[in-house]
mmCIF file of C-alpha atoms and ligand atoms in Angstrom:
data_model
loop_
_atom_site.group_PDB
_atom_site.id
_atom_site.type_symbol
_atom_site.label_atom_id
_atom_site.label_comp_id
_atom_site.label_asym_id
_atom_site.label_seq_id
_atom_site.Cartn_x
_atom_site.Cartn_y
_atom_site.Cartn_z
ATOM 1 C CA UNK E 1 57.993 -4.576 -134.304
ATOM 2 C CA UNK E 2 54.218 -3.661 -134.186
ATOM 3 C CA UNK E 3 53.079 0.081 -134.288
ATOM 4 C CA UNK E 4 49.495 1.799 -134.988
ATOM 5 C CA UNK E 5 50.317 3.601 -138.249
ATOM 6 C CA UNK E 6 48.696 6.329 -139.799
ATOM 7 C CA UNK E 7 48.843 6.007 -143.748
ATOM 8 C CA UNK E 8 46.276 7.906 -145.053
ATOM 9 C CA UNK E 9 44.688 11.284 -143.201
ATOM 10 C CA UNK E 10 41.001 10.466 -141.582
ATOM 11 C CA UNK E 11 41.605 6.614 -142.221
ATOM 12 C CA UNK E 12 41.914 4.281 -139.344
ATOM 13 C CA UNK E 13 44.859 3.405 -138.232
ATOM 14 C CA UNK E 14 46.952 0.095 -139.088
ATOM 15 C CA UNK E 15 48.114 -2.230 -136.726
ATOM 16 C CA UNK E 16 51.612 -3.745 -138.398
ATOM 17 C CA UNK E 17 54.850 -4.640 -138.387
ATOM 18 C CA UNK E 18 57.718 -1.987 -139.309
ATOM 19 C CA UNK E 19 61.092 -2.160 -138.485
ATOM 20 C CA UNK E 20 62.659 -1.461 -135.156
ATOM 21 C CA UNK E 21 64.451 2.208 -135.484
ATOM 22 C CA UNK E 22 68.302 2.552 -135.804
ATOM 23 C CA UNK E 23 69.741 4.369 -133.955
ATOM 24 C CA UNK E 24 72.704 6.962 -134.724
ATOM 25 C CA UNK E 25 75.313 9.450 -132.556
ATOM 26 C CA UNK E 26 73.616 10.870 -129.636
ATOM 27 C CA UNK E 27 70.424 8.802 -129.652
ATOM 28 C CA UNK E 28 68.662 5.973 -127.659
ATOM 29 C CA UNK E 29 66.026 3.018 -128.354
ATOM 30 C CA UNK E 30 63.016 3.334 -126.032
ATOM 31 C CA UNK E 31 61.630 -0.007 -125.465
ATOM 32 C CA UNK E 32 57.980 1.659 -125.020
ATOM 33 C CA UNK E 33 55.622 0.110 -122.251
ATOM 34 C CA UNK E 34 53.102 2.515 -122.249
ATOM 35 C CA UNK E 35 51.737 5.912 -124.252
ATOM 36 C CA UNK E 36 48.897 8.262 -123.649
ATOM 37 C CA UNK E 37 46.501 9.386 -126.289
ATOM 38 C CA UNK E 38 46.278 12.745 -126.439
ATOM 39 C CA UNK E 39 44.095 14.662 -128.515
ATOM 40 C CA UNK E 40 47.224 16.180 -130.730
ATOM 41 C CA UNK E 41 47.402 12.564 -131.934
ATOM 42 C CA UNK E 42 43.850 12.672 -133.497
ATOM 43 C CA UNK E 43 44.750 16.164 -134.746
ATOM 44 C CA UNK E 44 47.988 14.813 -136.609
ATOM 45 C CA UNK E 45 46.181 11.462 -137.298
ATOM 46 C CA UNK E 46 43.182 13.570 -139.515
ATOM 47 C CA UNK E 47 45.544 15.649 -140.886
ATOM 48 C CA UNK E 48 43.984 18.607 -139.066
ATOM 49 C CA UNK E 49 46.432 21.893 -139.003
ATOM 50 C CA UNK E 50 48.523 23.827 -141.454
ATOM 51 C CA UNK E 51 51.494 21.639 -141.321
ATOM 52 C CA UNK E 52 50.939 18.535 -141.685
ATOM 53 C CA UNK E 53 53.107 15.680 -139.834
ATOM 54 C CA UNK E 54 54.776 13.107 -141.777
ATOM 55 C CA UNK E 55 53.120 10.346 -143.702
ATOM 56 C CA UNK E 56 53.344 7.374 -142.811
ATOM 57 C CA UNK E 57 53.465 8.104 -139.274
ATOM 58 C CA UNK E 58 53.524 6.639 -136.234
ATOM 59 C CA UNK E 59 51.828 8.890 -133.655
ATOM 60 C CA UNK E 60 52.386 9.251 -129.868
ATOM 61 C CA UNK E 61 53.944 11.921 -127.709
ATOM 62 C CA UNK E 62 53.566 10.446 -124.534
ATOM 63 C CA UNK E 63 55.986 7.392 -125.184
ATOM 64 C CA UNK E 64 57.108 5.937 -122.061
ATOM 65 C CA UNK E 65 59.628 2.899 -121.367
ATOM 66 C CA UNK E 66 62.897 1.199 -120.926
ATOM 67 C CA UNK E 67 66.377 2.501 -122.593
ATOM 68 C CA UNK E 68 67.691 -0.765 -124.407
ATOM 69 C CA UNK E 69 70.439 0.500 -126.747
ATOM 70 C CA UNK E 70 72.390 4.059 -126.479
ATOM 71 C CA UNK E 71 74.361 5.395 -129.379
ATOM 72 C CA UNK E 72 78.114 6.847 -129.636
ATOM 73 C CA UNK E 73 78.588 9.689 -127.487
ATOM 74 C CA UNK E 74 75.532 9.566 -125.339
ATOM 75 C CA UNK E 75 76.923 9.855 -121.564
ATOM 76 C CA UNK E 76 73.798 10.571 -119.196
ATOM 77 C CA UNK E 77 71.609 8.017 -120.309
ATOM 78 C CA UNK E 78 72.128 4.758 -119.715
ATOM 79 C CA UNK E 79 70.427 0.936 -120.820
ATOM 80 C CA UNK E 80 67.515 0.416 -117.591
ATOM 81 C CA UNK E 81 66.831 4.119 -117.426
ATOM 82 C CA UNK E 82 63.295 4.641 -117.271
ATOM 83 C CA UNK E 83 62.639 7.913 -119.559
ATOM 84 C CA UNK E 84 59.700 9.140 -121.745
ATOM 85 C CA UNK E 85 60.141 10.785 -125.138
ATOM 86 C CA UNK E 86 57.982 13.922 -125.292
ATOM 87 C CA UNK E 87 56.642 16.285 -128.107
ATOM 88 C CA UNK E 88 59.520 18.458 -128.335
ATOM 89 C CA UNK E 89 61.760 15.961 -129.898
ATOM 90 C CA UNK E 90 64.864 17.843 -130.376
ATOM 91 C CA UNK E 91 66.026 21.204 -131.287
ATOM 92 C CA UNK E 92 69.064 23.060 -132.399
ATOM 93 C CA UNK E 93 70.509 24.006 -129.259
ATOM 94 C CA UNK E 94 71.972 27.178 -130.725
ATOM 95 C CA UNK E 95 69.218 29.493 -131.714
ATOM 96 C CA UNK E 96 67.918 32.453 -129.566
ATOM 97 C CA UNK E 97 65.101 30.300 -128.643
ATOM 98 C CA UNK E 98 66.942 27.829 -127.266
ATOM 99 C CA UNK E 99 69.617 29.564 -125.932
ATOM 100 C CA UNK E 100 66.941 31.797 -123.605
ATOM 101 C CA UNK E 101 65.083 28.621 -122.105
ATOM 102 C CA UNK E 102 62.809 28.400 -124.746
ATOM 103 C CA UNK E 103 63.321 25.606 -126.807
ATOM 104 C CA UNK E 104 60.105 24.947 -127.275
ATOM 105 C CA UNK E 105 59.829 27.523 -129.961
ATOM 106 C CA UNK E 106 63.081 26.517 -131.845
ATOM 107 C CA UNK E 107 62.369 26.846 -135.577
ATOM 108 C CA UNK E 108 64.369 23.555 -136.026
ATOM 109 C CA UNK E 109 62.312 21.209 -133.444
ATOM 110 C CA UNK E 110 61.304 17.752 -134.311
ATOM 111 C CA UNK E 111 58.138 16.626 -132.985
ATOM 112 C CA UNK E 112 57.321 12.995 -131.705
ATOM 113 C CA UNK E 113 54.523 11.319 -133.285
ATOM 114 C CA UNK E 114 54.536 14.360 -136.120
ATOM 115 C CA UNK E 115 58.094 15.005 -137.735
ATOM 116 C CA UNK E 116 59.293 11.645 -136.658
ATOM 117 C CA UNK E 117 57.611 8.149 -135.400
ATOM 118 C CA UNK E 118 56.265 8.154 -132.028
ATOM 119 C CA UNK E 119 54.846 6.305 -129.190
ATOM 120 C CA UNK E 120 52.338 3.857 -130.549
ATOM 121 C CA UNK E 121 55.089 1.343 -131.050
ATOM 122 C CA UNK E 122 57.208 -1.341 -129.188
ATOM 123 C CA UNK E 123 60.385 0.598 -129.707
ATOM 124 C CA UNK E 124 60.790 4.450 -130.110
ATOM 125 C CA UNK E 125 64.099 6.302 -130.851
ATOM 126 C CA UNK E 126 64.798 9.410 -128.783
ATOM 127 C CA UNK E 127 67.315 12.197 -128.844
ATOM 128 C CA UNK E 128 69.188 11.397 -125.378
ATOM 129 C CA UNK E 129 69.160 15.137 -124.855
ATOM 130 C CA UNK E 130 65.371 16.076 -124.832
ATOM 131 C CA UNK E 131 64.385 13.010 -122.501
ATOM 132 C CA UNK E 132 63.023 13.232 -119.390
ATOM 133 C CA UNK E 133 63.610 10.230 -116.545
ATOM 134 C CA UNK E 134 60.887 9.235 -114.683
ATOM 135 C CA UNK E 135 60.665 9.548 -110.990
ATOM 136 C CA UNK E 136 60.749 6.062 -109.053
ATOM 137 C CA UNK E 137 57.237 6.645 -107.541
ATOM 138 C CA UNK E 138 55.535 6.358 -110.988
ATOM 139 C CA UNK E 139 54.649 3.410 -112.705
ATOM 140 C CA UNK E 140 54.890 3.936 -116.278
ATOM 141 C CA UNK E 141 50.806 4.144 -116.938
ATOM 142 C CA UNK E 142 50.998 6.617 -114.675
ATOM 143 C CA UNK E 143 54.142 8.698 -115.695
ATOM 144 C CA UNK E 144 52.797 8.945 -119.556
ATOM 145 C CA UNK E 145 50.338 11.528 -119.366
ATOM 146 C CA UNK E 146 52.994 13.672 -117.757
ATOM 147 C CA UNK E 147 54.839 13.832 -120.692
ATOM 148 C CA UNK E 148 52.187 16.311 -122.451
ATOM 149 C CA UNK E 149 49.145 16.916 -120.884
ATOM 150 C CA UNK E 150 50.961 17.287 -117.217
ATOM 151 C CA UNK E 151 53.935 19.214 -118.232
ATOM 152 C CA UNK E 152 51.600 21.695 -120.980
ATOM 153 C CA UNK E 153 49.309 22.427 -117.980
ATOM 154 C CA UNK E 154 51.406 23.299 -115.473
ATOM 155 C CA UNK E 155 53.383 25.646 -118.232
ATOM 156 C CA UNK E 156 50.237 27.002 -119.249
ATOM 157 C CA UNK E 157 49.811 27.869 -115.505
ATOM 158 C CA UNK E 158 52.604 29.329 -114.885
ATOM 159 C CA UNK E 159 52.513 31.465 -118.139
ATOM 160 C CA UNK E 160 48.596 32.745 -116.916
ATOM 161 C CA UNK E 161 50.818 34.714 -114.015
ATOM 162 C CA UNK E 162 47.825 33.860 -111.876
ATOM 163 C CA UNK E 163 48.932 33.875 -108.113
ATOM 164 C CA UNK E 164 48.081 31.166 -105.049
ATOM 165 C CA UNK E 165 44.744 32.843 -103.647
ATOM 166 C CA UNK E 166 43.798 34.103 -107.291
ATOM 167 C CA UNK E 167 40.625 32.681 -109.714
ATOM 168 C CA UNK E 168 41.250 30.165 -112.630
ATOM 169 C CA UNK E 169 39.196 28.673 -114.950
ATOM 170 C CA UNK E 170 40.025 25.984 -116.925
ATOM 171 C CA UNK E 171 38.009 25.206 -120.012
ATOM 172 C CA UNK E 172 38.169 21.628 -121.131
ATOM 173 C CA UNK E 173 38.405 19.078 -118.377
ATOM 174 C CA UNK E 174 40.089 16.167 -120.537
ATOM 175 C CA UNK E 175 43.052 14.276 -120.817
ATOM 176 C CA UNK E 176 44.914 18.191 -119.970
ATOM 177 C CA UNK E 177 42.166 19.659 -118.369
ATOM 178 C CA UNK E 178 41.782 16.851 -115.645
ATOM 179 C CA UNK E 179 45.632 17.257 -114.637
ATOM 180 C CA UNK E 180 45.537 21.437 -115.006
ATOM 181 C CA UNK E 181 42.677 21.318 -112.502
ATOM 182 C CA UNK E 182 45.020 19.734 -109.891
ATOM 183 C CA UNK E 183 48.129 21.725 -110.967
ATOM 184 C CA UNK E 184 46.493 24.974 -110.371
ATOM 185 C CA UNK E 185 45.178 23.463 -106.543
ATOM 186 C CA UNK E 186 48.952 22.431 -106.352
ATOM 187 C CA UNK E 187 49.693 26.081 -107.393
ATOM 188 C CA UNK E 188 47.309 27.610 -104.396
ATOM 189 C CA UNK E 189 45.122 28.981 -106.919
ATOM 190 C CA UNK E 190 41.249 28.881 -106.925
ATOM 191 C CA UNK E 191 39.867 27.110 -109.807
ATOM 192 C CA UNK E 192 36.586 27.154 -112.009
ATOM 193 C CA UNK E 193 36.589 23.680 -114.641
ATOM 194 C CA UNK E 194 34.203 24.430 -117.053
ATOM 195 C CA UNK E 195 33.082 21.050 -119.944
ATOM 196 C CA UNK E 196 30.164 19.901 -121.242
ATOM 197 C CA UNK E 197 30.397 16.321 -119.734
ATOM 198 C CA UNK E 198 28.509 16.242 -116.456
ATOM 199 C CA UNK E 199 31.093 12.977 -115.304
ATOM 200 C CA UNK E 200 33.812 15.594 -116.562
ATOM 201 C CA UNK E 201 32.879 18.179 -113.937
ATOM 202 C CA UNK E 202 32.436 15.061 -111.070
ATOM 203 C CA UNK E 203 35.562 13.939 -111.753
ATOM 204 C CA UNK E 204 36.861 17.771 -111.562
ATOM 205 C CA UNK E 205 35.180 18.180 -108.347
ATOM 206 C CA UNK E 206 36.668 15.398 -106.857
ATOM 207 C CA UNK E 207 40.184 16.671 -107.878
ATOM 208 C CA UNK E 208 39.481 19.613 -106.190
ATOM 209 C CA UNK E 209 37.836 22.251 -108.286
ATOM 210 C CA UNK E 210 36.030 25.246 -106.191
ATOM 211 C CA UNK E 211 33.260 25.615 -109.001
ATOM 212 C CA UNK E 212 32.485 23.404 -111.869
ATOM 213 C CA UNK E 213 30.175 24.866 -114.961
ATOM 214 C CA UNK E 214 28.450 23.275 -117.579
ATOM 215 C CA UNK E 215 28.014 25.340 -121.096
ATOM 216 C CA UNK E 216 25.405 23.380 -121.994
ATOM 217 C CA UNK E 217 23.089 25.008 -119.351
ATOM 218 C CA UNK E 218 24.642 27.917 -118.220
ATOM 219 C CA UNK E 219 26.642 30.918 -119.977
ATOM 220 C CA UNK E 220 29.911 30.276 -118.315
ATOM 221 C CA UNK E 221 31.001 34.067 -118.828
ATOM 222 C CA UNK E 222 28.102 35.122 -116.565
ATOM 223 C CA UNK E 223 28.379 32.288 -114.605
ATOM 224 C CA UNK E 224 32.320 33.377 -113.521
ATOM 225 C CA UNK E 225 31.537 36.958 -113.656
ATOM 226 C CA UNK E 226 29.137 36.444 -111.034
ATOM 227 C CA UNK E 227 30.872 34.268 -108.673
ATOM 228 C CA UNK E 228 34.394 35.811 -108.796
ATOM 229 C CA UNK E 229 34.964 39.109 -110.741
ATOM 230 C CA UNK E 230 35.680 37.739 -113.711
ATOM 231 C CA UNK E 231 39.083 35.209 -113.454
ATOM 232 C CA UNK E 232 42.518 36.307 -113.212
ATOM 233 C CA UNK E 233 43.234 34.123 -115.796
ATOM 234 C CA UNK E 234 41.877 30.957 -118.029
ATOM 235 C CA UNK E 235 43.496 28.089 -119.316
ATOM 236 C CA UNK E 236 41.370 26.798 -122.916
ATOM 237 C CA UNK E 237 42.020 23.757 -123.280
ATOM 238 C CA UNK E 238 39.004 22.873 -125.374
ATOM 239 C CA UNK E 239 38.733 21.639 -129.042
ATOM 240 C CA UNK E 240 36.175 24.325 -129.294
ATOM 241 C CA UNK E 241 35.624 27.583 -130.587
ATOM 242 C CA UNK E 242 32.749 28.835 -128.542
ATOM 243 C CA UNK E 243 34.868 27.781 -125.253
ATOM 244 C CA UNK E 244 37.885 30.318 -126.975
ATOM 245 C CA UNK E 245 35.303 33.062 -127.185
ATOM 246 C CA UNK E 246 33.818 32.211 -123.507
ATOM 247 C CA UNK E 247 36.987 32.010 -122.152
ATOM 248 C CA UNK E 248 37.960 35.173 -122.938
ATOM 249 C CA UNK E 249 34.913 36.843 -121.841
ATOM 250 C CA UNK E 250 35.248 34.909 -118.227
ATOM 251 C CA UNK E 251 38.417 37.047 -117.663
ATOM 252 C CA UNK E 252 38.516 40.037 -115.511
ATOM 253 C CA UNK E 253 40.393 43.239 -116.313
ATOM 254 C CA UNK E 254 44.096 43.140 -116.414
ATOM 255 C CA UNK E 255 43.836 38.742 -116.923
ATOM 256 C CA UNK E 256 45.215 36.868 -119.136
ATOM 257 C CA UNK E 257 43.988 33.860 -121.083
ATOM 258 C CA UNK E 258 45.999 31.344 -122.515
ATOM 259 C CA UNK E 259 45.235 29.432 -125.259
ATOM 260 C CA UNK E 260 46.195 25.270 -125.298
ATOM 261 C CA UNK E 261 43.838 23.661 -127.321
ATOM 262 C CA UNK E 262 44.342 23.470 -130.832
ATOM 263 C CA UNK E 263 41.148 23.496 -132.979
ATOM 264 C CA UNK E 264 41.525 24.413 -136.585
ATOM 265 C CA UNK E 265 39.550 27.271 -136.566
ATOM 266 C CA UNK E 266 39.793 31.313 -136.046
ATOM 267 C CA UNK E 267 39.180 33.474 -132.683
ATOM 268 C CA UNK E 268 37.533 36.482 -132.951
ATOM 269 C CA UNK E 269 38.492 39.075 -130.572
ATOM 270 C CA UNK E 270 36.799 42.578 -129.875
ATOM 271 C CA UNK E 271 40.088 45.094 -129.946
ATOM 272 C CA UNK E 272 37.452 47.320 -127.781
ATOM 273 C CA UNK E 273 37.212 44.809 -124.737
ATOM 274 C CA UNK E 274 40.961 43.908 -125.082
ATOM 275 C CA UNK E 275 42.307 47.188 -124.900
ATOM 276 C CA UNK E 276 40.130 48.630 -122.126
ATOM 277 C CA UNK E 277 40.205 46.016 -120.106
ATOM 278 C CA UNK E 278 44.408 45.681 -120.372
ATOM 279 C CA UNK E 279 43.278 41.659 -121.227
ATOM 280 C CA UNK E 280 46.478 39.971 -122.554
ATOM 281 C CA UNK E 281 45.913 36.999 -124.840
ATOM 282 C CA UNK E 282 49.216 34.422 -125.369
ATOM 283 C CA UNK E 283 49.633 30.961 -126.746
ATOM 284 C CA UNK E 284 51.179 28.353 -124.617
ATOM 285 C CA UNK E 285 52.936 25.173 -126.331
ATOM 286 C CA UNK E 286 53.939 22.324 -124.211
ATOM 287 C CA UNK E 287 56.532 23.429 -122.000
ATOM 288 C CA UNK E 288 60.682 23.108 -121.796
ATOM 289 C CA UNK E 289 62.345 20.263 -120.465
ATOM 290 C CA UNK E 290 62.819 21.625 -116.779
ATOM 291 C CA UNK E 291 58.812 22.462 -116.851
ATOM 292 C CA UNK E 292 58.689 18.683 -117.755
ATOM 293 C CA UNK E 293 61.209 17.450 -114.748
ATOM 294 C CA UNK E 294 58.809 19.868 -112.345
ATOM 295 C CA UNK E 295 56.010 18.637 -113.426
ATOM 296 C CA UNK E 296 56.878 14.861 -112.914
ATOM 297 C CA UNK E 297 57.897 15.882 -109.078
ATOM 298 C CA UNK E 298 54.288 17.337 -108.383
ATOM 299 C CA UNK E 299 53.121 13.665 -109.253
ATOM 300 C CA UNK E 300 55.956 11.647 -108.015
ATOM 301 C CA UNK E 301 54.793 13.666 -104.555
ATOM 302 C CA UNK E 302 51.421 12.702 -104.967
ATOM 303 C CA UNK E 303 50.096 16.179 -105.540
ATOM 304 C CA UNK E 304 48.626 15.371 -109.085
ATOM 305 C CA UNK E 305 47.610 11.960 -109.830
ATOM 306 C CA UNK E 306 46.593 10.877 -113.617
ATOM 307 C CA UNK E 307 43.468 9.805 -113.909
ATOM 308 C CA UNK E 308 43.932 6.529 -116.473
ATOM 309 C CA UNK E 309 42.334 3.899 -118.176
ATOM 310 C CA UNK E 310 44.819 1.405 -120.041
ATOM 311 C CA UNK E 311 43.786 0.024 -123.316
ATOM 312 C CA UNK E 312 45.762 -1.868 -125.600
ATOM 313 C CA UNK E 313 47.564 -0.742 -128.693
ATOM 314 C CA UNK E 314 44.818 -2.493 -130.742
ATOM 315 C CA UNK E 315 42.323 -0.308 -129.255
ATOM 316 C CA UNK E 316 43.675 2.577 -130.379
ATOM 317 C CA UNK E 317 40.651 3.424 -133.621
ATOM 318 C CA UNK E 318 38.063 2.884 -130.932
ATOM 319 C CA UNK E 319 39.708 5.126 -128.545
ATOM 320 C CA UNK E 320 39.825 8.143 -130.828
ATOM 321 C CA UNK E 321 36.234 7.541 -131.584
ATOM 322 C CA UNK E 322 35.398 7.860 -128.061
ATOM 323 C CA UNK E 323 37.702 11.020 -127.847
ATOM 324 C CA UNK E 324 35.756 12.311 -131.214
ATOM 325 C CA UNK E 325 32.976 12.210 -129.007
ATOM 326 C CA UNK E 326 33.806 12.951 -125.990
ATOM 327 C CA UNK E 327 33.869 9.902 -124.230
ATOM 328 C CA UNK E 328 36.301 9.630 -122.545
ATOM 329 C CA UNK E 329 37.340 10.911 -118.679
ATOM 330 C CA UNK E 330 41.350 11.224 -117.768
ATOM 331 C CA UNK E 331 43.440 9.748 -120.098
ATOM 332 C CA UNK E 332 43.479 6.896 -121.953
ATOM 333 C CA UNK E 333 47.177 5.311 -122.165
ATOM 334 C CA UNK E 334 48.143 2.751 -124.040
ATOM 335 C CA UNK E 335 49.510 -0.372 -122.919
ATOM 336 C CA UNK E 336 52.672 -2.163 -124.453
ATOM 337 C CA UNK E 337 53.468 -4.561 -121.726
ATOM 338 C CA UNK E 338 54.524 -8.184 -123.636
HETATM 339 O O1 LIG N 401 51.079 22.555 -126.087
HETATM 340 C C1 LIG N 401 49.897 22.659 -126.379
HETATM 341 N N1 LIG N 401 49.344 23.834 -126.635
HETATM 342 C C2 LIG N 401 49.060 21.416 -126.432
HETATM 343 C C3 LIG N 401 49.538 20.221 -125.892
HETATM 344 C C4 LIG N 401 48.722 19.111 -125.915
HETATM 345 C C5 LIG N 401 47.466 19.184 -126.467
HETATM 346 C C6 LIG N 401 47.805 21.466 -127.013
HETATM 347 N N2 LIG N 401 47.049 20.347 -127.041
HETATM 348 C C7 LIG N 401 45.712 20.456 -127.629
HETATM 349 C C8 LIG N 401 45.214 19.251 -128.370
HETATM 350 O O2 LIG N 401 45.741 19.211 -129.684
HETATM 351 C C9 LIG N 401 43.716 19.502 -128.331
HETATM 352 O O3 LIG N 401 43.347 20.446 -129.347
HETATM 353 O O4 LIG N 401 44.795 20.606 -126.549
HETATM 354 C C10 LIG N 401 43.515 20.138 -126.941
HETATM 355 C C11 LIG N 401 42.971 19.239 -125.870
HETATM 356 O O5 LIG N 401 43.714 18.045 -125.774
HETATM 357 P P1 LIG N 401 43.209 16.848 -124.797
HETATM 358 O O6 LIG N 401 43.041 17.356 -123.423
HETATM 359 O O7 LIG N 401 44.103 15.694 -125.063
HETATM 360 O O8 LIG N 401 41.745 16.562 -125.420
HETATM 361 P P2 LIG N 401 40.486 15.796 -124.773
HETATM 362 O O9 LIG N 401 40.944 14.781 -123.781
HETATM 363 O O10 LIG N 401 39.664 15.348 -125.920
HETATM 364 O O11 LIG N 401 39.733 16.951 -123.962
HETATM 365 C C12 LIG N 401 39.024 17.991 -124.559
HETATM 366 C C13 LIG N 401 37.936 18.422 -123.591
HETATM 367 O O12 LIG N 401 37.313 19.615 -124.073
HETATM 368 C C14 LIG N 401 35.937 19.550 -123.740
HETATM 369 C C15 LIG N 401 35.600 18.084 -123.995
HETATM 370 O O13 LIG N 401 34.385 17.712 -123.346
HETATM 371 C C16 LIG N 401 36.825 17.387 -123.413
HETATM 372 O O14 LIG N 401 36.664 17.087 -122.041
HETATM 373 N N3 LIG N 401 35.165 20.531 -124.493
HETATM 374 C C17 LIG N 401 34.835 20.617 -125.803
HETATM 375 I I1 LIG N 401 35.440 19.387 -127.228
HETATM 376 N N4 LIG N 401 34.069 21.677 -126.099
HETATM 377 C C18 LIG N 401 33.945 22.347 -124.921
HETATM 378 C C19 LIG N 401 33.307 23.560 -124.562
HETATM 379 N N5 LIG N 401 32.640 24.288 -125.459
HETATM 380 C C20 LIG N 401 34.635 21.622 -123.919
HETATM 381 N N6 LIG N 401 34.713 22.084 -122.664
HETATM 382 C C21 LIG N 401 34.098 23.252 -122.382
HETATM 383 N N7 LIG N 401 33.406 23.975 -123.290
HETATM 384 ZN ZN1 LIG N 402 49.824 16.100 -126.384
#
């Protein structure tokens, strides 16, 4: 089958033939139509963070597509579903993590397109437990960037606390940004999208964002502070330092910020500022598979809508060098149609 394959850290990718996975008790072959690119992939693809994904590697975590084969013992999946094979992969199922709806921080997880091949292939294997069917009303294009930027958004939301009628800001209006800006409308809450890409902050406008604000000409911080109090809470979903720092400084007393994006670098934080102003700082990863299943049903009713542009496969080098820079607004997804 063909896959983009990452063999080397910071190298392009190839575009060649592997074999099609086998598949054992309890799993499924995905027949993949579609995946989106999300910035994780880039991240795993240079080799980026402290634990590095397997080599070689096929990336993708927003694998969408067709069950053709189901293994011994698999009973709720069957060959036609349409599912989509998210980061979490699979976990143990046994730890405390798991056991108190949060499998997402299960020491044992596998990770698609990092501890085992991925989306950016014609066929994926799955753990029939830890996918997620897609609603009728999406096409697949459509459904993919639910699988990670949707559901880690709308978890990331709902772990700020911040209530319908309260301020948001969301830092980093990409591929997660673009969908967290309509979540938190969804949600009833008031939201301030802060990028550096002028079409970025159009294109947040026009899903519904009360303020936009551009770093590059204006200190967000005392741009927020001015309008609104300070936030109630901020989502960073930014590959960017100085958005971490700004974020936190946009907060009013007693908010929370939650940290999404996943740049390889430290955050300073003033214990002073923290502690005085009761500001609680937490880390938000993806999101469980009933925060995926919810946040499928806010598209499927039409209350968040993916903003896409479909390359093919073959595309894929070019597309992270437009993400490298920037260039990019929505998602890109790519396409495995025949
Ligand atoms: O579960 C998680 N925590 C999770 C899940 C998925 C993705 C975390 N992530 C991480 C990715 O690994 C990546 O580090 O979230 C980050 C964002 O992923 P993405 O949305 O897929 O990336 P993108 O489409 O490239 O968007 C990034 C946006 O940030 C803006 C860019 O202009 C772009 O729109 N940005 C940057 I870079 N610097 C900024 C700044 N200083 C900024 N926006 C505001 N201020
Ligand atoms: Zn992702």
């Amino acid at each position: 089958m063909k896959a983009a394959v990452v063999n080397e850290f910071k190298q392009s990718l190839a575009i060649q033939e592997i074999d099609v996975p086998q598949i054992k008790h309890g799993e499924v072959l995905v027949k993949i139509k579609a995946c989106g690119v999300c910035h994780t992939d880039l991240h795993a693809a240079h080799g980026d963070w402290p634990v590095k994904p397997k080599l070689p590697l096929v990336p993708g975590h927003e694998g969408v597509g067709i069950v053709t084969e189901v293994g011994e013992g698999v009973t709720h999946i069957k060959i036609g579903d349409r599912v989509g094979v998210p980061w979490l992969y699979s976990a143990c199922g046994q730890c405390e993590y798991c056991l108190s709806g949060k499998e997402t921080l299960c020491e044992s997880q596998q990770n698609s397109g990092y501890s085992v091949d991925g989306g950016y292939a014609e066929y994926c294997k799955a753990d029939a437990n830890y996918i997620v069917k897609i609603p009728d009303q999406l096409t697949y294009e459509e459904a993919a960037p639910i699988f990670c930027a949707g559901v880690t958004t709308y978890k990331a939301l709902k772990v700020s606390g911040v209530k319908p009628g309260e301020w948001v800001a969301i830092y980093g209006v990409g591929g997660l940004g673009h969908v967290a800006v309509q979540y938190a409308k969804a949600m009833g809450m008031n939201v301030v999208a802060v990028d550096l890409g002028e079409e970025k902050l159009q294109l947040a406008k026009e899903l519904g964002a009360d303020l936009v604000v551009n770093p590059g000409e204006e200190d967000p911080d005392q741009f927020i502070k001015a309008r609104t109090n300070g936030v109630h809470g901020a989502v960073v979903t930014a590959v960017s330092k100085p958005a971490f720092q700004a974020a936190f400084q946009s907060v009013r007393r007693g908010g929370t910020c939650v940290l999404v994006g996943l740049p390889p670098e430290e955050m300073p934080i003033p214990i002073f500022d923290t502690v005085l102003g009761g500001i609680s700082i937490i880390g938000s990863i993806v999101g469980t598979r009933k925060d995926l299943q919810e946040a499928l049903e806010f598209a499927a009713a039409g209350k968040v809508k993916t903003i896409i542009e479909v390359q093919p496969l073959e595309k894929i080098n070019e597309v992270f060098d437009r993400m490298v820079n920037g260039d990019i607004n929505g998602r890109i997804v790519l396409s495995l149609e025949d």
